[in-house]
Tab-separated table of C-alpha atoms and ligand atoms in Angstrom:
chain	number	residue	atom	x	y	z
Q	18	MET	CA	28.090	126.172	-37.606
Q	19	SER	CA	29.922	122.885	-37.860
Q	20	GLN	CA	31.179	121.707	-41.160
Q	21	SER	CA	30.610	118.022	-41.882
Q	22	LYS	CA	33.655	115.835	-42.460
Q	23	SER	CA	35.191	114.614	-45.829
Q	24	THR	CA	34.918	111.082	-46.457
Q	25	VAL	CA	38.182	109.017	-47.220
Q	26	ALA	CA	37.425	105.716	-48.287
Q	27	VAL	CA	40.495	103.168	-48.038
Q	28	THR	CA	39.506	100.066	-49.953
Q	29	ASN	CA	41.099	97.686	-47.470
Q	30	LYS	CA	42.849	97.850	-44.098
Q	31	ILE	CA	46.287	99.538	-44.471
Q	32	PRO	CA	48.985	99.886	-41.592
Q	33	ASP	CA	47.752	101.824	-38.579
Q	34	ALA	CA	50.969	104.192	-39.203
Q	35	GLY	CA	48.938	105.718	-42.095
Q	36	ILE	CA	45.424	105.332	-40.412
Q	37	LYS	CA	46.484	107.332	-37.361
Q	38	LEU	CA	47.517	110.386	-39.310
Q	39	PHE	CA	43.751	110.839	-40.415
Q	40	GLN	CA	42.642	111.007	-36.509
Q	41	ASP	CA	39.417	112.302	-36.478
Q	42	LYS	CA	39.976	114.774	-39.470
Q	43	PHE	CA	37.871	112.763	-41.732
Q	44	GLU	CA	34.846	110.321	-41.869
Q	45	LEU	CA	36.980	107.325	-42.347
Q	46	LYS	CA	35.479	103.958	-44.367
Q	47	ILE	CA	37.792	101.173	-44.489
Q	48	GLY	CA	37.309	98.053	-46.513
Q	49	PRO	CA	37.943	94.324	-45.471
Q	50	THR	CA	41.346	93.099	-44.647
Q	51	ASP	CA	41.482	89.910	-46.516
Q	52	ARG	CA	39.631	90.320	-49.900
Q	53	THR	CA	39.708	92.838	-52.741
Q	54	LEU	CA	36.149	94.382	-53.276
Q	55	LYS	CA	34.450	93.274	-56.330
Q	56	ALA	CA	33.768	95.719	-58.959
Q	57	ALA	CA	30.174	96.303	-57.950
Q	58	GLU	CA	31.060	96.460	-54.179
Q	59	LEU	CA	33.582	99.321	-55.014
Q	60	LEU	CA	31.366	101.508	-56.925
Q	61	SER	CA	28.990	101.730	-53.659
Q	62	PHE	CA	31.922	101.624	-51.239
Q	63	VAL	CA	33.281	104.930	-52.691
Q	64	LYS	CA	30.374	106.586	-52.898
Q	65	GLY	CA	30.701	110.269	-51.415
Q	66	ALA	CA	34.233	109.852	-50.844
Q	67	ALA	CA	36.317	113.149	-51.351
Q	68	ALA	CA	39.502	110.864	-51.413
Q	69	ILE	CA	39.928	107.162	-52.476
Q	70	LEU	CA	43.076	105.284	-51.202
Q	71	PRO	CA	42.795	102.074	-53.373
Q	72	LEU	CA	45.323	98.959	-53.435
Q	73	LEU	CA	46.682	97.915	-57.059
Q	74	GLY	CA	43.839	95.198	-56.971
Q	75	ASN	CA	41.523	97.910	-57.236
Q	76	LYS	CA	40.787	99.053	-60.960
Q	77	ILE	CA	40.014	102.627	-60.496
Q	78	ASP	CA	38.357	104.027	-63.850
Q	79	GLY	CA	35.862	106.810	-64.614
Q	80	ARG	CA	32.904	104.808	-63.449
Q	81	VAL	CA	34.464	104.549	-59.787
Q	82	MET	CA	35.197	108.087	-59.832
Q	83	ASP	CA	31.657	109.080	-61.080
Q	84	ALA	CA	30.441	106.651	-58.538
Q	85	ALA	CA	32.315	108.529	-55.871
Q	86	GLY	CA	30.880	111.916	-57.004
Q	87	LYS	CA	31.857	115.317	-57.860
Q	88	GLN	CA	33.406	115.959	-54.554
Q	89	LEU	CA	36.095	113.384	-55.213
Q	90	LYS	CA	39.472	115.081	-55.360
Q	91	ILE	CA	42.136	112.369	-55.015
Q	92	VAL	CA	42.969	109.072	-55.471
Q	93	ALA	CA	46.014	107.944	-53.435
Q	94	ASN	CA	47.011	104.502	-54.716
Q	95	TYR	CA	48.876	102.475	-51.881
Q	96	ALA	CA	51.565	101.548	-54.548
Q	97	VAL	CA	54.470	102.730	-56.664
Q	98	GLY	CA	53.030	101.218	-59.935
Q	99	TYR	CA	49.432	103.088	-60.882
Q	100	ASP	CA	48.712	100.651	-63.914
Q	101	ASN	CA	45.188	100.216	-62.094
Q	102	ILE	CA	44.104	104.034	-62.292
Q	103	ASP	CA	42.850	105.433	-65.264
Q	104	LEU	CA	44.766	108.739	-65.584
Q	105	ALA	CA	43.006	110.146	-68.172
Q	106	ALA	CA	39.902	109.989	-66.685
Q	107	ALA	CA	41.128	111.371	-63.532
Q	108	LYS	CA	42.551	114.397	-65.409
Q	109	LYS	CA	39.011	114.946	-67.360
Q	110	ARG	CA	37.557	114.852	-63.767
Q	111	LYS	CA	40.187	117.052	-62.238
Q	112	VAL	CA	40.915	114.330	-59.563
Q	113	ILE	CA	44.712	114.147	-58.539
Q	114	VAL	CA	46.478	110.927	-58.697
Q	115	THR	CA	49.299	110.011	-56.390
Q	116	ASN	CA	51.511	107.106	-55.642
Q	117	THR	CA	54.190	105.887	-53.319
Q	118	PRO	CA	57.468	106.435	-54.747
Q	119	GLY	CA	60.926	105.879	-52.923
Q	120	VAL	CA	59.549	104.122	-49.860
Q	121	LEU	CA	59.585	100.454	-50.947
Q	122	THR	CA	62.736	100.855	-53.299
Q	123	GLU	CA	64.960	99.095	-50.665
Q	124	ALA	CA	62.125	96.334	-49.938
Q	125	VAL	CA	61.676	95.665	-53.620
Q	126	ALA	CA	65.398	95.408	-54.596
Q	127	GLU	CA	66.083	93.051	-51.499
Q	128	HIS	CA	63.373	90.909	-52.670
Q	129	ALA	CA	64.838	90.736	-56.098
Q	130	PHE	CA	67.698	89.208	-54.759
Q	131	THR	CA	65.924	87.174	-52.422
Q	132	LEU	CA	64.470	85.586	-55.596
Q	133	LEU	CA	67.643	85.411	-57.612
Q	134	THR	CA	69.579	83.822	-54.670
Q	135	ALA	CA	66.592	81.291	-54.040
Q	136	VAL	CA	66.502	80.307	-57.774
Q	137	ALA	CA	70.061	80.181	-58.390
Q	138	ARG	CA	70.686	78.141	-54.965
Q	139	ARG	CA	67.688	75.951	-55.396
Q	140	ILE	CA	66.343	76.927	-51.892
Q	141	VAL	CA	62.853	75.822	-52.176
Q	142	GLU	CA	63.964	72.740	-53.928
Q	143	SER	CA	66.568	71.904	-51.380
Q	144	ASP	CA	64.131	72.615	-48.702
Q	145	LYS	CA	61.548	70.200	-50.211
Q	146	PHE	CA	64.558	67.440	-50.575
Q	147	LEU	CA	65.421	67.708	-47.155
Q	148	ARG	CA	61.656	67.542	-45.513
Q	149	ALA	CA	61.025	64.591	-48.066
Q	150	GLY	CA	63.851	62.712	-46.103
Q	151	LYS	CA	65.770	62.643	-49.194
Q	152	TYR	CA	69.273	63.776	-47.761
Q	153	LYS	CA	71.208	60.505	-47.246
Q	154	SER	CA	74.910	62.026	-47.758
Q	155	TRP	CA	76.802	64.925	-48.655
Q	156	MET	CA	77.554	64.574	-52.124
Q	157	PRO	CA	79.935	66.986	-54.662
Q	158	GLU	CA	77.268	67.320	-57.071
Q	159	LEU	CA	74.191	67.383	-55.086
Q	160	LEU	CA	71.811	70.625	-56.028
Q	161	LEU	CA	74.256	72.403	-57.663
Q	162	GLY	CA	73.399	76.026	-59.040
Q	163	PRO	CA	75.472	79.113	-60.575
Q	164	GLN	CA	77.553	81.533	-58.092
Q	165	LEU	CA	76.403	85.290	-58.402
Q	166	GLN	CA	79.805	87.089	-58.220
Q	167	GLY	CA	81.449	87.790	-61.276
Q	168	LYS	CA	77.985	87.136	-63.581
Q	169	THR	CA	76.525	89.776	-65.743
Q	170	LEU	CA	73.523	91.302	-64.293
Q	171	GLY	CA	71.067	92.768	-66.976
Q	172	ILE	CA	68.497	95.409	-65.768
Q	173	ILE	CA	65.478	96.225	-67.587
Q	174	GLY	CA	64.095	99.517	-66.595
Q	175	LEU	CA	66.416	102.001	-64.484
Q	176	GLY	CA	63.971	103.672	-62.270
Q	177	ARG	CA	64.795	103.996	-58.538
Q	178	ILE	CA	64.421	100.323	-58.168
Q	179	GLY	CA	66.324	99.185	-61.142
Q	180	SER	CA	69.132	101.633	-60.094
Q	181	ARG	CA	69.321	100.115	-56.418
Q	182	VAL	CA	69.156	96.596	-57.686
Q	183	ALA	CA	72.021	97.518	-60.047
Q	184	GLU	CA	74.141	98.873	-57.041
Q	185	ILE	CA	73.470	95.824	-55.003
Q	186	GLY	CA	74.473	93.602	-57.589
Q	187	ALA	CA	77.787	95.519	-58.613
Q	188	LEU	CA	78.808	96.321	-54.977
Q	189	GLY	CA	77.298	93.546	-53.076
Q	190	TYR	CA	77.894	90.528	-55.315
Q	191	GLY	CA	80.703	91.852	-57.727
Q	192	MET	CA	78.211	91.479	-60.752
Q	193	LYS	CA	79.095	93.282	-64.140
Q	194	VAL	CA	75.993	95.404	-64.526
Q	195	ILE	CA	74.277	96.477	-67.831
Q	196	TYR	CA	70.950	97.940	-68.418
Q	197	PHE	CA	68.517	99.083	-70.726
Q	198	ASP	CA	65.763	101.992	-70.281
Q	199	ARG	CA	64.690	103.037	-73.644
Q	200	GLY	CA	68.126	104.521	-74.482
Q	201	LYS	CA	68.527	106.309	-71.168
Q	202	LYS	CA	72.253	106.513	-69.808
Q	203	ASP	CA	72.805	107.290	-66.182
Q	204	ARG	CA	76.400	108.511	-66.218
Q	205	GLU	CA	76.573	108.897	-62.266
Q	206	LEU	CA	75.547	105.152	-61.840
Q	207	ASP	CA	77.972	104.174	-64.623
Q	208	LYS	CA	80.705	106.150	-62.883
Q	209	LYS	CA	79.608	104.712	-59.547
Q	210	ILE	CA	79.481	100.849	-60.072
Q	211	GLY	CA	80.644	100.563	-63.625
Q	212	ALA	CA	77.541	99.833	-65.258
Q	213	GLU	CA	76.770	100.180	-68.867
Q	214	ALA	CA	73.690	101.249	-70.861
Q	215	ALA	CA	73.108	98.512	-73.550
Q	216	SER	CA	70.307	97.469	-76.085
Q	217	LEU	CA	67.518	95.094	-75.084
Q	218	ARG	CA	68.947	92.682	-77.351
Q	219	LYS	CA	72.454	92.894	-75.646
Q	220	ILE	CA	70.738	92.391	-72.368
Q	221	LEU	CA	68.835	89.646	-73.473
Q	222	THR	CA	71.761	87.876	-75.077
Q	223	ALA	CA	74.644	88.670	-72.481
Q	224	SER	CA	73.110	88.494	-69.331
Q	225	ASP	CA	73.400	85.840	-66.670
Q	226	PHE	CA	70.584	87.015	-64.694
Q	227	ILE	CA	67.756	89.463	-65.771
Q	228	SER	CA	65.680	91.593	-63.229
Q	229	LEU	CA	62.652	93.670	-64.585
Q	230	HIS	CA	62.064	96.980	-63.261
Q	231	VAL	CA	59.609	98.556	-65.766
Q	232	PRO	CA	55.894	99.787	-65.464
Q	233	LEU	CA	53.198	98.276	-67.049
Q	234	THR	CA	52.392	100.263	-69.931
Q	235	PRO	CA	50.940	99.158	-73.518
Q	236	GLN	CA	54.662	99.322	-74.395
Q	237	THR	CA	55.891	97.006	-72.067
Q	238	ARG	CA	53.093	94.449	-72.027
Q	239	HIS	CA	54.718	90.977	-72.741
Q	240	LEU	CA	58.238	92.669	-73.187
Q	241	ILE	CA	59.529	89.402	-72.526
Q	242	GLY	CA	57.893	86.651	-74.593
Q	243	ARG	CA	58.736	83.532	-76.180
Q	244	VAL	CA	61.159	84.898	-78.974
Q	245	GLU	CA	62.940	87.139	-75.823
Q	246	LEU	CA	63.149	84.072	-73.787
Q	247	ALA	CA	64.680	81.971	-76.690
Q	248	THR	CA	67.392	84.825	-77.242
Q	249	MET	CA	68.666	84.567	-73.451
Q	250	LYS	CA	71.214	82.117	-72.402
Q	251	LYS	CA	70.259	78.769	-71.607
Q	252	SER	CA	71.795	79.248	-68.186
Q	253	ALA	CA	69.878	82.536	-67.719
Q	254	ILE	CA	67.556	83.322	-64.763
Q	255	LEU	CA	64.952	85.808	-65.247
Q	256	ILE	CA	63.508	87.777	-62.052
Q	257	ASN	CA	60.225	89.756	-62.021
Q	258	THR	CA	59.171	91.962	-59.408
Q	259	SER	CA	57.766	94.458	-61.514
Q	260	ARG	CA	54.256	93.734	-63.057
Q	261	GLY	CA	52.907	90.354	-64.349
Q	262	PRO	CA	51.570	91.257	-67.820
Q	263	VAL	CA	55.397	92.531	-68.648
Q	264	VAL	CA	55.770	88.624	-69.224
Q	265	ASP	CA	54.028	86.265	-71.560
Q	266	GLU	CA	53.691	83.774	-68.295
Q	267	VAL	CA	52.485	80.962	-70.604
Q	268	ALA	CA	55.681	81.379	-72.676
Q	269	LEU	CA	57.818	81.415	-69.758
Q	270	ALA	CA	56.361	78.658	-68.283
Q	271	ALA	CA	57.101	76.659	-71.387
Q	272	ALA	CA	60.618	78.141	-71.413
Q	273	LEU	CA	60.878	76.779	-67.917
Q	274	GLN	CA	59.643	73.390	-68.657
Q	275	HIS	CA	61.831	72.785	-71.765
Q	276	LYS	CA	64.976	74.355	-70.029
Q	277	VAL	CA	65.163	77.339	-72.693
Q	278	ILE	CA	66.369	79.229	-69.759
Q	279	TRP	CA	67.555	77.782	-66.202
Q	280	GLY	CA	65.008	79.296	-63.965
Q	281	ALA	CA	63.053	82.242	-62.889
Q	282	GLY	CA	61.982	84.155	-59.679
Q	283	LEU	CA	58.486	85.668	-59.770
Q	284	ASP	CA	56.647	87.897	-57.535
Q	285	VAL	CA	53.910	88.966	-59.822
Q	286	PHE	CA	51.636	87.148	-62.263
Q	287	GLU	CA	49.784	87.895	-65.553
Q	288	PHE	CA	46.472	87.589	-64.084
Q	289	GLU	CA	46.573	88.025	-60.523
Q	290	PRO	CA	45.853	86.596	-58.106
Q	291	GLN	CA	45.665	83.363	-60.577
Q	292	PHE	CA	48.888	82.049	-62.023
Q	293	THR	CA	49.628	79.633	-64.925
Q	294	PRO	CA	48.975	76.040	-63.502
Q	295	ALA	CA	52.031	74.710	-65.262
Q	296	LEU	CA	54.282	76.871	-62.971
Q	297	LYS	CA	53.276	74.996	-59.902
Q	298	LYS	CA	54.905	71.907	-61.119
Q	299	LEU	CA	58.202	73.373	-61.885
Q	300	ASP	CA	61.578	73.281	-59.385
Q	301	ASN	CA	63.056	75.857	-61.305
Q	302	VAL	CA	60.737	78.767	-60.578
Q	303	VAL	CA	60.302	80.405	-57.140
Q	304	MET	CA	57.117	82.225	-56.710
Q	305	THR	CA	56.016	84.849	-53.890
Q	306	PRO	CA	52.412	86.515	-53.782
Q	307	HIS	CA	53.297	90.060	-54.820
Q	308	THR	CA	55.208	90.581	-51.710
Q	309	ALA	CA	58.259	92.185	-52.833
Q	310	SER	CA	57.461	95.340	-50.833
Q	311	ALA	CA	56.159	93.493	-47.781
Q	312	THR	CA	58.601	94.699	-44.983
Q	313	HIS	CA	57.085	96.691	-41.930
Q	314	GLU	CA	58.947	99.343	-43.054
Q	315	ALA	CA	57.954	99.862	-46.324
Q	316	ARG	CA	54.245	98.943	-45.859
Q	317	ASP	CA	54.228	101.704	-43.065
Q	318	GLU	CA	56.058	104.338	-45.026
Q	319	MET	CA	53.613	103.579	-47.849
Q	320	ALA	CA	50.875	104.322	-45.761
Q	321	ILE	CA	52.195	107.150	-44.238
Q	322	LEU	CA	52.593	108.678	-47.719
Q	323	ALA	CA	49.172	107.695	-49.092
Q	324	ALA	CA	47.602	109.225	-46.040
Q	325	LYS	CA	49.944	112.454	-46.210
Q	326	ASN	CA	48.777	112.981	-50.069
Q	327	ILE	CA	45.365	112.767	-49.143
Q	328	ILE	CA	45.471	115.103	-45.788
Q	329	SER	CA	47.290	117.611	-48.107
Q	330	VAL	CA	44.889	117.753	-51.159
Q	331	LEU	CA	42.117	117.908	-49.029
Q	332	ALA	CA	43.334	120.680	-46.848
Q	333	GLY	CA	43.725	122.695	-50.487
Q	334	GLN	CA	47.571	122.061	-50.677
Q	335	ALA	CA	49.678	120.556	-53.126
Q	336	PRO	CA	50.093	116.683	-53.206
Q	337	LEU	CA	53.531	115.174	-52.265
Q	338	THR	CA	53.791	112.597	-55.026
Q	339	GLU	CA	51.527	113.304	-57.802
Q	340	VAL	CA	51.510	111.030	-60.710
Q	341	LYS	CA	50.829	112.947	-64.219
I	411	DGY	C1	54.045	98.727	-56.067
I	411	DGY	O1	54.008	99.554	-55.056
I	411	DGY	O2	53.754	98.800	-57.162
I	411	DGY	C2	54.260	97.134	-55.781
I	411	DGY	O3	53.911	96.354	-56.767
I	411	DGY	C3	53.412	96.822	-54.548
I	411	DGY	O4	54.008	97.255	-53.330
């Protein structure tokens, strides 16, 4: 007797590297390539699924899990961050949740430096200046910015990505690295690159550049607000490749406008895909549309890891990267 195949609901098109692992093992449902399913659409999209593979823009709560049905076994998030998934609701329903750690570390760390150098060396502003026909002659004080070498880099959140950013800063740019992660000390990293654990206040007051690498939790929401921005050096540059709500975006826009800090590089926004309109007018901010992990390599590996998690769990085996 032939058994019917389990349904895997992939909310948006992901790279083929992951899709092809499913081969003809499952009934595959793939959402649109260019837009996020609306909440109501998502409820009907997941109906009957044994596995859901959502993106970070899909809120997966108890309602969605119930709409899928009792056969739902796994939600395999296509992201390392999982603030879009209600873990308590999953636990209650015995649904396994997985994410994609490790495979995007390099991509995001590289992007943090891409933003930092772009802000420091005023790359976007320079490009606009040139295209506007304003480059008339070479001048000693045209479009100056800070050098990275020898400066103090403050890392907030010392997970995989924060640690990699610390290494690149110290080994690649000769920066002094200080870090804050709820009192955690990483003695190996300290030894390897001469990094030092510090208080949050020390990070804010002593850093020339601050890079955020914390997950979004109730404790980290608005970790950086008006008071913290005012505590930073006037010459400071803030980089956020973590989650938008970690920064109070309206306060940041005001701080950039009034030169409370020197600049910011943002890959994430408080109410994505929207962003605070005031940011649009400012030359001292460089923004990208949540593309820090957007390398061919990282996105393929994310697809492979999410697919492998699903294949394992639906075969009755342990997931590779479970979130608990
Ligand atoms: C993640 O994985 O959490 C990023 O924000 C997107 O790659």
